PDB file of C-alpha atoms in Angstrom:
ATOM      1  CA  MET A 909      11.505  -8.061   1.380  1.00 96.00           C
ATOM      2  CA  GLN A 910       7.983  -9.093   2.448  1.00 97.00           C
ATOM      3  CA  VAL A 911       4.993  -6.948   1.067  1.00 98.00           C
ATOM      4  CA  VAL A 912       1.602  -7.143   2.553  1.00 97.00           C
ATOM      5  CA  VAL A 913      -1.241  -6.125   0.026  1.00 97.00           C
ATOM      6  CA  LEU A 914      -4.370  -4.854   1.591  1.00 95.00           C
ATOM      7  CA  ALA A 915      -7.033  -6.181  -0.650  1.00 93.00           C
ATOM      8  CA  GLY A 916     -10.098  -6.821   1.627  1.00 86.00           C
ATOM      9  CA  GLY A 917     -12.272  -3.714   0.672  1.00 84.00           C
ATOM     10  CA  LYS A 918     -15.603  -3.848  -1.244  1.00 84.00           C
ATOM     11  CA  GLY A 919     -14.550  -1.319  -3.805  1.00 83.00           C
ATOM     12  CA  THR A 920     -17.932   0.227  -3.812  1.00 88.00           C
ATOM     13  CA  ARG A 921     -16.694   3.336  -5.994  1.00 92.00           C
ATOM     14  CA  LEU A 922     -15.974   0.827  -8.759  1.00 88.00           C
ATOM     15  CA  ALA A 923     -19.528  -0.598  -8.890  1.00 92.00           C
ATOM     16  CA  PRO A 924     -20.990  -2.193 -10.954  1.00 94.00           C
ATOM     17  CA  LEU A 925     -17.546  -3.763 -11.999  1.00 90.00           C
ATOM     18  CA  THR A 926     -17.206  -4.748  -8.381  1.00 91.00           C
ATOM     19  CA  ASP A 927     -20.681  -6.336  -7.867  1.00 92.00           C
ATOM     20  CA  THR A 928     -19.268  -9.669  -8.906  1.00 93.00           C
ATOM     21  CA  MET A 929     -15.641  -9.504  -8.330  1.00 94.00           C
ATOM     22  CA  PRO A 930     -13.116  -8.000  -5.749  1.00 95.00           C
ATOM     23  CA  LYS A 931     -11.512  -4.713  -6.856  1.00 94.00           C
ATOM     24  CA  VAL A 932      -7.973  -6.288  -7.280  1.00 95.00           C
ATOM     25  CA  LEU A 933      -9.314  -8.618 -10.103  1.00 96.00           C
ATOM     26  CA  VAL A 934     -10.991  -5.832 -12.102  1.00 95.00           C
ATOM     27  CA  PRO A 935      -9.464  -5.893 -15.680  1.00 96.00           C
ATOM     28  CA  VAL A 936      -7.005  -3.200 -16.648  1.00 95.00           C
ATOM     29  CA  ALA A 937      -5.236  -3.060 -19.970  1.00 94.00           C
ATOM     30  CA  GLY A 938      -6.081  -6.640 -20.784  1.00 93.00           C
ATOM     31  CA  LYS A 939      -5.457  -8.483 -17.456  1.00 95.00           C
ATOM     32  CA  PRO A 940      -6.577  -8.291 -13.810  1.00 97.00           C
ATOM     33  CA  PHE A 941      -5.132  -5.399 -11.919  1.00 96.00           C
ATOM     34  CA  ALA A 942      -3.467  -7.745  -9.363  1.00 97.00           C
ATOM     35  CA  GLU A 943      -1.345  -9.183 -12.056  1.00 97.00           C
ATOM     36  CA  HIS A 944      -0.034  -5.747 -12.910  1.00 95.00           C
ATOM     37  CA  GLN A 945       0.516  -4.969  -9.389  1.00 96.00           C
ATOM     38  CA  ILE A 946       2.376  -8.155  -8.660  1.00 97.00           C
ATOM     39  CA  ASP A 947       4.700  -7.600 -11.740  1.00 94.00           C
ATOM     40  CA  LEU A 948       5.386  -4.197 -10.467  1.00 94.00           C
ATOM     41  CA  LEU A 949       6.096  -5.389  -6.792  1.00 96.00           C
ATOM     42  CA  ARG A 950       8.478  -8.275  -8.172  1.00 95.00           C
ATOM     43  CA  GLN A 951      10.347  -5.992 -10.294  1.00 93.00           C
ATOM     44  CA  GLY A 952      10.767  -3.606  -7.472  1.00 93.00           C
ATOM     45  CA  GLY A 953      12.354  -6.074  -5.214  1.00 95.00           C
ATOM     46  CA  ALA A 954       9.602  -7.851  -3.276  1.00 96.00           C
ATOM     47  CA  THR A 955      10.525 -11.438  -2.462  1.00 96.00           C
ATOM     48  CA  SER A 956       7.295 -12.527  -0.892  1.00 97.00           C
ATOM     49  CA  LEU A 957       3.641 -11.417  -0.622  1.00 98.00           C
ATOM     50  CA  ILE A 958       0.765 -11.616   1.809  1.00 97.00           C
ATOM     51  CA  TYR A 959      -2.611 -10.821   0.559  1.00 97.00           C
ATOM     52  CA  ALA A 960      -4.973  -9.446   3.303  1.00 94.00           C
ATOM     53  CA  ILE A 961      -8.410 -10.483   1.999  1.00 94.00           C
ATOM     54  CA  GLY A 962     -12.149 -10.204   3.033  1.00 88.00           C
ATOM     55  CA  HIS A 963     -14.878  -9.249   0.564  1.00 87.00           C
ATOM     56  CA  MET A 964     -14.945 -12.083  -2.089  1.00 90.00           C
ATOM     57  CA  GLY A 965     -11.554 -13.085  -1.051  1.00 90.00           C
ATOM     58  CA  ASN A 966     -12.028 -16.682  -2.228  1.00 94.00           C
ATOM     59  CA  GLN A 967     -11.823 -15.280  -5.791  1.00 96.00           C
ATOM     60  CA  ILE A 968      -8.490 -13.790  -5.165  1.00 96.00           C
ATOM     61  CA  CYS A 969      -7.125 -16.983  -3.717  1.00 97.00           C
ATOM     62  CA  ALA A 970      -8.346 -19.101  -6.711  1.00 97.00           C
ATOM     63  CA  HIS A 971      -6.854 -16.572  -9.167  1.00 97.00           C
ATOM     64  CA  LEU A 972      -3.585 -15.948  -7.685  1.00 97.00           C
ATOM     65  CA  GLY A 973      -2.939 -19.266  -6.033  1.00 97.00           C
ATOM     66  CA  ASP A 974       0.454 -19.786  -4.343  1.00 97.00           C
ATOM     67  CA  GLY A 975       2.149 -17.162  -6.638  1.00 96.00           C
ATOM     68  CA  SER A 976       4.321 -19.832  -8.508  1.00 96.00           C
ATOM     69  CA  ARG A 977       3.119 -18.767 -11.718  1.00 94.00           C
ATOM     70  CA  PHE A 978       4.135 -15.151 -10.991  1.00 95.00           C
ATOM     71  CA  GLY A 979       7.498 -15.957  -9.647  1.00 95.00           C
ATOM     72  CA  ILE A 980       6.878 -14.771  -6.200  1.00 97.00           C
ATOM     73  CA  PRO A 981       5.360 -16.748  -3.184  1.00 97.00           C
ATOM     74  CA  ILE A 982       1.940 -15.471  -2.095  1.00 98.00           C
ATOM     75  CA  ALA A 983       0.160 -16.104   1.289  1.00 96.00           C
ATOM     76  CA  TYR A 984      -3.199 -15.093   2.554  1.00 96.00           C
ATOM     77  CA  VAL A 985      -4.820 -13.832   5.722  1.00 94.00           C
ATOM     78  CA  ASP A 986      -8.631 -13.624   5.843  1.00 91.00           C
ATOM     79  CA  ASP A 987     -10.692 -11.103   7.871  1.00 81.00           C
ATOM     80  CA  GLY A 988     -13.637 -13.691   7.556  1.00 73.00           C
ATOM     81  CA  VAL A 989     -17.175 -12.529   8.015  1.00 71.00           C
ATOM     82  CA  THR A 990     -16.333  -9.800  10.468  1.00 76.00           C
ATOM     83  CA  PRO A 991     -14.051  -7.022   9.165  1.00 79.00           C
ATOM     84  CA  ARG A 992     -11.268  -6.003  11.427  1.00 82.00           C
ATOM     85  CA  GLY A 993     -10.363  -2.737   9.876  1.00 85.00           C
ATOM     86  CA  THR A 994      -7.374  -1.914   7.891  1.00 87.00           C
ATOM     87  CA  ALA A 995      -4.932  -2.644  10.572  1.00 90.00           C
ATOM     88  CA  GLY A 996      -6.603  -5.825  11.925  1.00 89.00           C
ATOM     89  CA  CYS A 997      -5.135  -7.919   9.187  1.00 90.00           C
ATOM     90  CA  PHE A 998      -1.580  -7.280  10.355  1.00 92.00           C
ATOM     91  CA  ARG A 999      -2.314  -8.567  13.746  1.00 92.00           C
ATOM     92  CA  GLN A1000      -3.909 -11.630  12.192  1.00 91.00           C
ATOM     93  CA  ALA A1001      -0.802 -12.192  10.116  1.00 93.00           C
ATOM     94  CA  ALA A1002       1.424 -11.987  13.177  1.00 94.00           C
ATOM     95  CA  ASP A1003      -0.877 -14.299  15.139  1.00 92.00           C
ATOM     96  CA  ASP A1004      -0.773 -16.784  12.113  1.00 92.00           C
ATOM     97  CA  GLY A1005       3.036 -16.830  12.059  1.00 94.00           C
ATOM     98  CA  VAL A1006       3.182 -15.556   8.413  1.00 94.00           C
ATOM     99  CA  LEU A1007       4.481 -12.040   9.179  1.00 95.00           C
ATOM    100  CA  ASP A1008       8.201 -11.258   8.938  1.00 96.00           C
ATOM    101  CA  ASP A1009      10.012  -9.066  11.575  1.00 96.00           C
ATOM    102  CA  ARG A1010       9.979  -6.192   8.938  1.00 96.00           C
ATOM    103  CA  PHE A1011       7.685  -5.836   6.172  1.00 97.00           C
ATOM    104  CA  LEU A1012       6.354  -3.319   3.720  1.00 97.00           C
ATOM    105  CA  LEU A1013       2.540  -2.588   2.988  1.00 97.00           C
ATOM    106  CA  ILE A1014       0.669  -1.484  -0.082  1.00 96.00           C
ATOM    107  CA  TYR A1015      -2.811  -0.939  -0.844  1.00 94.00           C
ATOM    108  CA  GLY A1016      -4.529  -3.363  -3.088  1.00 94.00           C
ATOM    109  CA  ASP A1017      -5.599  -0.577  -5.572  1.00 94.00           C
ATOM    110  CA  SER A1018      -2.444   1.382  -5.803  1.00 93.00           C
ATOM    111  CA  TYR A1019      -0.163   1.333  -8.778  1.00 94.00           C
ATOM    112  CA  LEU A1020       3.196   2.878  -7.688  1.00 93.00           C
ATOM    113  CA  PRO A1021       6.030   2.690 -10.284  1.00 92.00           C
ATOM    114  CA  VAL A1022       8.929   2.859  -7.855  1.00 92.00           C
ATOM    115  CA  ASP A1023      11.832   0.729  -6.827  1.00 94.00           C
ATOM    116  CA  LEU A1024      11.084  -0.692  -3.417  1.00 95.00           C
ATOM    117  CA  ARG A1025      14.677  -1.154  -2.467  1.00 95.00           C
ATOM    118  CA  PRO A1026      15.590   2.262  -1.493  1.00 95.00           C
ATOM    119  CA  ILE A1027      12.473   2.484   0.633  1.00 96.00           C
ATOM    120  CA  TRP A1028      13.462  -0.881   2.211  1.00 96.00           C
ATOM    121  CA  ASP A1029      17.026   0.484   2.811  1.00 96.00           C
ATOM    122  CA  ASP A1030      15.790   3.727   4.514  1.00 95.00           C
ATOM    123  CA  PHE A1031      13.346   1.600   6.722  1.00 96.00           C
ATOM    124  CA  THR A1032      16.008  -0.760   7.796  1.00 95.00           C
ATOM    125  CA  ALA A1033      18.589   2.121   8.540  1.00 95.00           C
ATOM    126  CA  ALA A1034      16.042   4.309  10.358  1.00 93.00           C
ATOM    127  CA  THR A1035      15.764   4.629  14.190  1.00 92.00           C
ATOM    128  CA  GLN A1036      12.054   4.772  14.096  1.00 93.00           C
ATOM    129  CA  PRO A1037      10.118   1.495  14.015  1.00 94.00           C
ATOM    130  CA  ALA A1038       7.942   2.517  11.108  1.00 96.00           C
ATOM    131  CA  LEU A1039       8.265   4.418   7.822  1.00 97.00           C
ATOM    132  CA  MET A1040       6.001   6.079   5.457  1.00 95.00           C
ATOM    133  CA  THR A1041       6.664   6.924   1.777  1.00 95.00           C
ATOM    134  CA  ILE A1042       5.495  10.277   0.975  1.00 91.00           C
ATOM    135  CA  PHE A1043       4.903  12.453  -2.218  1.00 90.00           C
ATOM    136  CA  HIS A1044       4.879  16.182  -2.431  1.00 86.00           C
ATOM    137  CA  ASN A1045       1.285  16.620  -3.346  1.00 72.00           C
ATOM    138  CA  ASP A1046       0.135  20.050  -2.473  1.00 68.00           C
ATOM    139  CA  GLY A1047      -3.494  18.940  -3.057  1.00 65.00           C
ATOM    140  CA  ARG A1048      -2.921  18.039  -6.713  1.00 72.00           C
ATOM    141  CA  TRP A1049      -4.365  14.454  -6.877  1.00 66.00           C
ATOM    142  CA  ASP A1050      -5.901  14.159  -3.383  1.00 73.00           C
ATOM    143  CA  ARG A1051      -5.998  16.052  -0.111  1.00 80.00           C
ATOM    144  CA  SER A1052      -2.606  16.126   1.384  1.00 84.00           C
ATOM    145  CA  ASN A1053      -2.329  14.445   4.899  1.00 88.00           C
ATOM    146  CA  VAL A1054       1.260  14.676   5.944  1.00 90.00           C
ATOM    147  CA  ALA A1055       3.680  17.353   7.543  1.00 90.00           C
ATOM    148  CA  MET A1056       7.245  16.838   7.173  1.00 87.00           C
ATOM    149  CA  ALA A1057       9.707  17.421  10.135  1.00 88.00           C
ATOM    150  CA  ALA A1058      12.519  20.011   9.543  1.00 84.00           C
ATOM    151  CA  ASP A1059      15.147  17.270   9.358  1.00 86.00           C
ATOM    152  CA  GLY A1060      13.492  15.939   6.260  1.00 84.00           C
ATOM    153  CA  LYS A1061      13.665  12.379   7.483  1.00 90.00           C
ATOM    154  CA  THR A1062      10.759  12.222   9.811  1.00 93.00           C
ATOM    155  CA  ILE A1063       7.045  12.790   9.608  1.00 94.00           C
ATOM    156  CA  ALA A1064       5.994  15.332  12.179  1.00 92.00           C
ATOM    157  CA  LEU A1065       2.245  14.716  11.539  1.00 94.00           C
ATOM    158  CA  TYR A1066       0.152  12.194   9.609  1.00 92.00           C
ATOM    159  CA  ASP A1067      -3.496  13.434   9.843  1.00 91.00           C
ATOM    160  CA  LYS A1068      -6.421  12.192   7.565  1.00 86.00           C
ATOM    161  CA  GLN A1069      -9.103  13.645   9.937  1.00 83.00           C
ATOM    162  CA  ASN A1070      -8.003  17.268   9.964  1.00 82.00           C
ATOM    163  CA  ARG A1071      -7.400  17.174  13.677  1.00 85.00           C
ATOM    164  CA  TYR A1072      -4.829  20.119  13.507  1.00 84.00           C
ATOM    165  CA  PRO A1073      -6.155  22.602  11.147  1.00 84.00           C
ATOM    166  CA  ASP A1074      -3.326  25.108  12.145  1.00 86.00           C
ATOM    167  CA  ILE A1075      -0.681  22.662  10.714  1.00 87.00           C
ATOM    168  CA  THR A1076       0.157  22.928   7.058  1.00 85.00           C
ATOM    169  CA  LEU A1077      -0.041  19.538   5.267  1.00 87.00           C
ATOM    170  CA  ASP A1078       1.601  19.499   1.855  1.00 86.00           C
ATOM    171  CA  HIS A1079       2.647  15.918   1.419  1.00 88.00           C
ATOM    172  CA  ILE A1080       0.506  12.682   0.991  1.00 89.00           C
ATOM    173  CA  ASP A1081       0.773   9.097   1.933  1.00 88.00           C
ATOM    174  CA  TYR A1082       2.130   7.634  -1.153  1.00 91.00           C
ATOM    175  CA  GLY A1083       0.791   4.115  -0.243  1.00 91.00           C
ATOM    176  CA  ILE A1084       3.868   2.236   0.643  1.00 96.00           C
ATOM    177  CA  SER A1085       4.947   2.018   4.247  1.00 96.00           C
ATOM    178  CA  GLY A1086       7.109  -0.079   6.522  1.00 97.00           C
ATOM    179  CA  LEU A1087       6.210  -1.574   9.929  1.00 96.00           C
ATOM    180  CA  THR A1088       7.783  -3.943  12.363  1.00 96.00           C
ATOM    181  CA  ARG A1089       6.124  -7.048  13.631  1.00 96.00           C
ATOM    182  CA  ASP A1090       6.858  -5.912  17.141  1.00 95.00           C
ATOM    183  CA  ILE A1091       4.860  -2.554  16.610  1.00 95.00           C
ATOM    184  CA  ILE A1092       1.859  -4.616  15.147  1.00 95.00           C
ATOM    185  CA  VAL A1093       1.764  -6.891  18.219  1.00 94.00           C
ATOM    186  CA  ARG A1094       2.102  -3.935  20.802  1.00 93.00           C
ATOM    187  CA  HIS A1095      -0.299  -1.472  19.199  1.00 93.00           C
ATOM    188  CA  ILE A1096      -2.988  -3.589  17.369  1.00 92.00           C
ATOM    189  CA  PRO A1097      -5.307  -5.587  19.621  1.00 91.00           C
ATOM    190  CA  PRO A1098      -6.091  -9.332  18.737  1.00 88.00           C
ATOM    191  CA  ALA A1099      -9.295 -10.647  17.205  1.00 81.00           C
ATOM    192  CA  PRO A1100     -12.116  -9.934  17.198  1.00 83.00           C
ATOM    193  CA  ALA A1101     -11.102  -6.131  17.900  1.00 84.00           C
ATOM    194  CA  ALA A1102     -10.890  -3.819  14.888  1.00 86.00           C
ATOM    195  CA  MET A1103      -8.530  -0.922  14.125  1.00 90.00           C
ATOM    196  CA  ASP A1104      -7.908   1.364  11.251  1.00 91.00           C
ATOM    197  CA  LEU A1105      -4.327   1.737   9.775  1.00 92.00           C
ATOM    198  CA  ALA A1106      -4.641   5.502   9.669  1.00 92.00           C
ATOM    199  CA  ASP A1107      -5.076   5.575  13.269  1.00 93.00           C
ATOM    200  CA  LEU A1108      -1.996   3.531  14.050  1.00 94.00           C
ATOM    201  CA  MET A1109      -0.040   5.696  11.657  1.00 94.00           C
ATOM    202  CA  HIS A1110      -1.215   9.030  13.054  1.00 94.00           C
ATOM    203  CA  GLU A1111      -0.333   7.740  16.700  1.00 94.00           C
ATOM    204  CA  LEU A1112       3.215   6.769  15.403  1.00 95.00           C
ATOM    205  CA  SER A1113       3.636  10.276  13.929  1.00 93.00           C
ATOM    206  CA  VAL A1114       2.808  12.254  16.946  1.00 93.00           C
ATOM    207  CA  ASN A1115       5.171  10.152  18.996  1.00 94.00           C
ATOM    208  CA  ASN A1116       8.123  10.719  16.513  1.00 93.00           C
ATOM    209  CA  GLN A1117       8.121   7.171  15.523  1.00 95.00           C
ATOM    210  CA  LEU A1118       7.424   7.529  11.867  1.00 96.00           C
ATOM    211  CA  ALA A1119      10.262   7.859   9.444  1.00 96.00           C
ATOM    212  CA  ALA A1120      10.030   9.454   5.994  1.00 94.00           C
ATOM    213  CA  HIS A1121      10.953   8.320   2.485  1.00 94.00           C
ATOM    214  CA  ALA A1122      10.181  10.984  -0.086  1.00 91.00           C
ATOM    215  CA  THR A1123       9.541  10.061  -3.751  1.00 89.00           C
ATOM    216  CA  GLY A1124       9.087  12.263  -6.672  1.00 87.00           C
ATOM    217  CA  THR A1125       7.113   9.784  -8.820  1.00 87.00           C
ATOM    218  CA  ARG A1126       3.346  10.322  -8.893  1.00 84.00           C
ATOM    219  CA  PHE A1127       0.853   7.526  -7.977  1.00 85.00           C
ATOM    220  CA  TRP A1128      -1.884   5.849  -9.867  1.00 90.00           C
ATOM    221  CA  GLU A1129      -4.850   4.001  -8.448  1.00 91.00           C
ATOM    222  CA  ILE A1130      -7.995   2.117  -9.505  1.00 93.00           C
ATOM    223  CA  GLY A1131     -10.173   3.117  -6.455  1.00 91.00           C
ATOM    224  CA  SER A1132     -12.464   5.065  -8.909  1.00 93.00           C
ATOM    225  CA  HIS A1133     -13.636   4.889 -12.367  1.00 95.00           C
ATOM    226  CA  GLU A1134     -11.687   7.956 -13.231  1.00 94.00           C
ATOM    227  CA  GLY A1135      -8.400   6.413 -11.753  1.00 93.00           C
ATOM    228  CA  LEU A1136      -9.056   3.066 -13.535  1.00 94.00           C
ATOM    229  CA  ALA A1137      -9.394   4.835 -16.971  1.00 95.00           C
ATOM    230  CA  GLU A1138      -6.188   7.004 -16.369  1.00 93.00           C
ATOM    231  CA  LEU A1139      -4.141   3.897 -15.445  1.00 93.00           C
ATOM    232  CA  HIS A1140      -5.579   1.893 -18.464  1.00 94.00           C
ATOM    233  CA  ASP A1141      -4.467   4.805 -20.811  1.00 95.00           C
ATOM    234  CA  ALA A1142      -0.995   5.057 -19.212  1.00 92.00           C
ATOM    235  CA  LEU A1143      -0.399   1.150 -19.540  1.00 92.00           C
ATOM    236  CA  ILE A1144      -1.538   1.168 -23.277  1.00 93.00           C
ATOM    237  CA  THR A1145       0.408   4.069 -24.228  1.00 92.00           C
ATOM    238  CA  GLY A1146       3.582   3.025 -22.305  1.00 87.00           C
ATOM    239  CA  THR A1147       3.818   6.463 -20.718  1.00 85.00           C
ATOM    240  CA  LEU A1148       4.664   5.174 -17.085  1.00 86.00           C
ATOM    241  CA  PRO A1149       8.114   5.590 -15.480  1.00 83.00           C
ATOM    242  CA  GLN A1150      10.726   2.926 -15.431  1.00 74.00           C
ATOM    243  CA  ILE A1151      12.384   0.792 -12.780  1.00 74.00           C
ATOM    244  CA  SER A1152      16.003   0.071 -13.482  1.00 53.00           C
ATOM    245  CA  GLY A1153      15.840   1.266 -17.067  1.00 41.00           C
ATOM    246  CA  ARG A1154      12.843  -1.151 -17.794  1.00 40.00           C
ATOM    247  CA  GLN A1155       9.414   0.157 -18.776  1.00 38.00           C
ATOM    248  CA  ILE A1156       7.056  -0.864 -15.950  1.00 40.00           C
ATOM    249  CA  GLY A1157       4.919  -3.744 -16.764  1.00 41.00           C
ATOM    250  CA  ASP A1158       7.550  -4.993 -19.396  1.00 37.00           C
ATOM    251  CA  PRO A1159       7.833  -8.817 -18.699  1.00 33.00           C
ATOM    252  CA  ARG A1160      11.273  -8.980 -20.076  1.00 28.00           C
TER     253      ARG A1160
END
């Protein structure tokens, strides 16, 4: 189960913490956020990681290395000096020959305490070439951007741009999705072109090519100072959900 971690952003909302370090290395509860996320992904079933890096990516490579000290192989794809959007890294990974036929993706600032294996099982069983994990948000933590189809297994619409104001959006992109390498090669142009991941997922949804996996576990993130403080408190107090009967973050 390969997971691509999107870690190329500048993290401007976390300034001044991100003035000298990439967002994924910002300390949370005593260690860089990336180490918490890697522990979580490994406990959830991930077997290898690709970090899609850009801004100050050399610091990420230097700190995480090949992943051996975390017990999981880590490879890297680098946007270089010209950002290619949140989807361009996947085409780069495919062109570099490091992308598996199927993979999951997660944002580098998301802390999602769920088991990845049921998501992976739904993805591999789906007839659609892509899957999005969703949460019944109703605007509680952020603006909802997903409408479910009547079958409860397909996303009828993913829309971050409010293109269809007459359609009720009551779920939100949870931050874990599945894609096939074939979809990447067919839909994302090669370098130096850029493309946003949200545009790809929107296109897939309106063409009935986006399966759904619903979770009832809320999400945490470090994209803002408020989110960073909330996750810090949750990790320190041990109030996060568990995977397989184990407290998330517990190294045992």
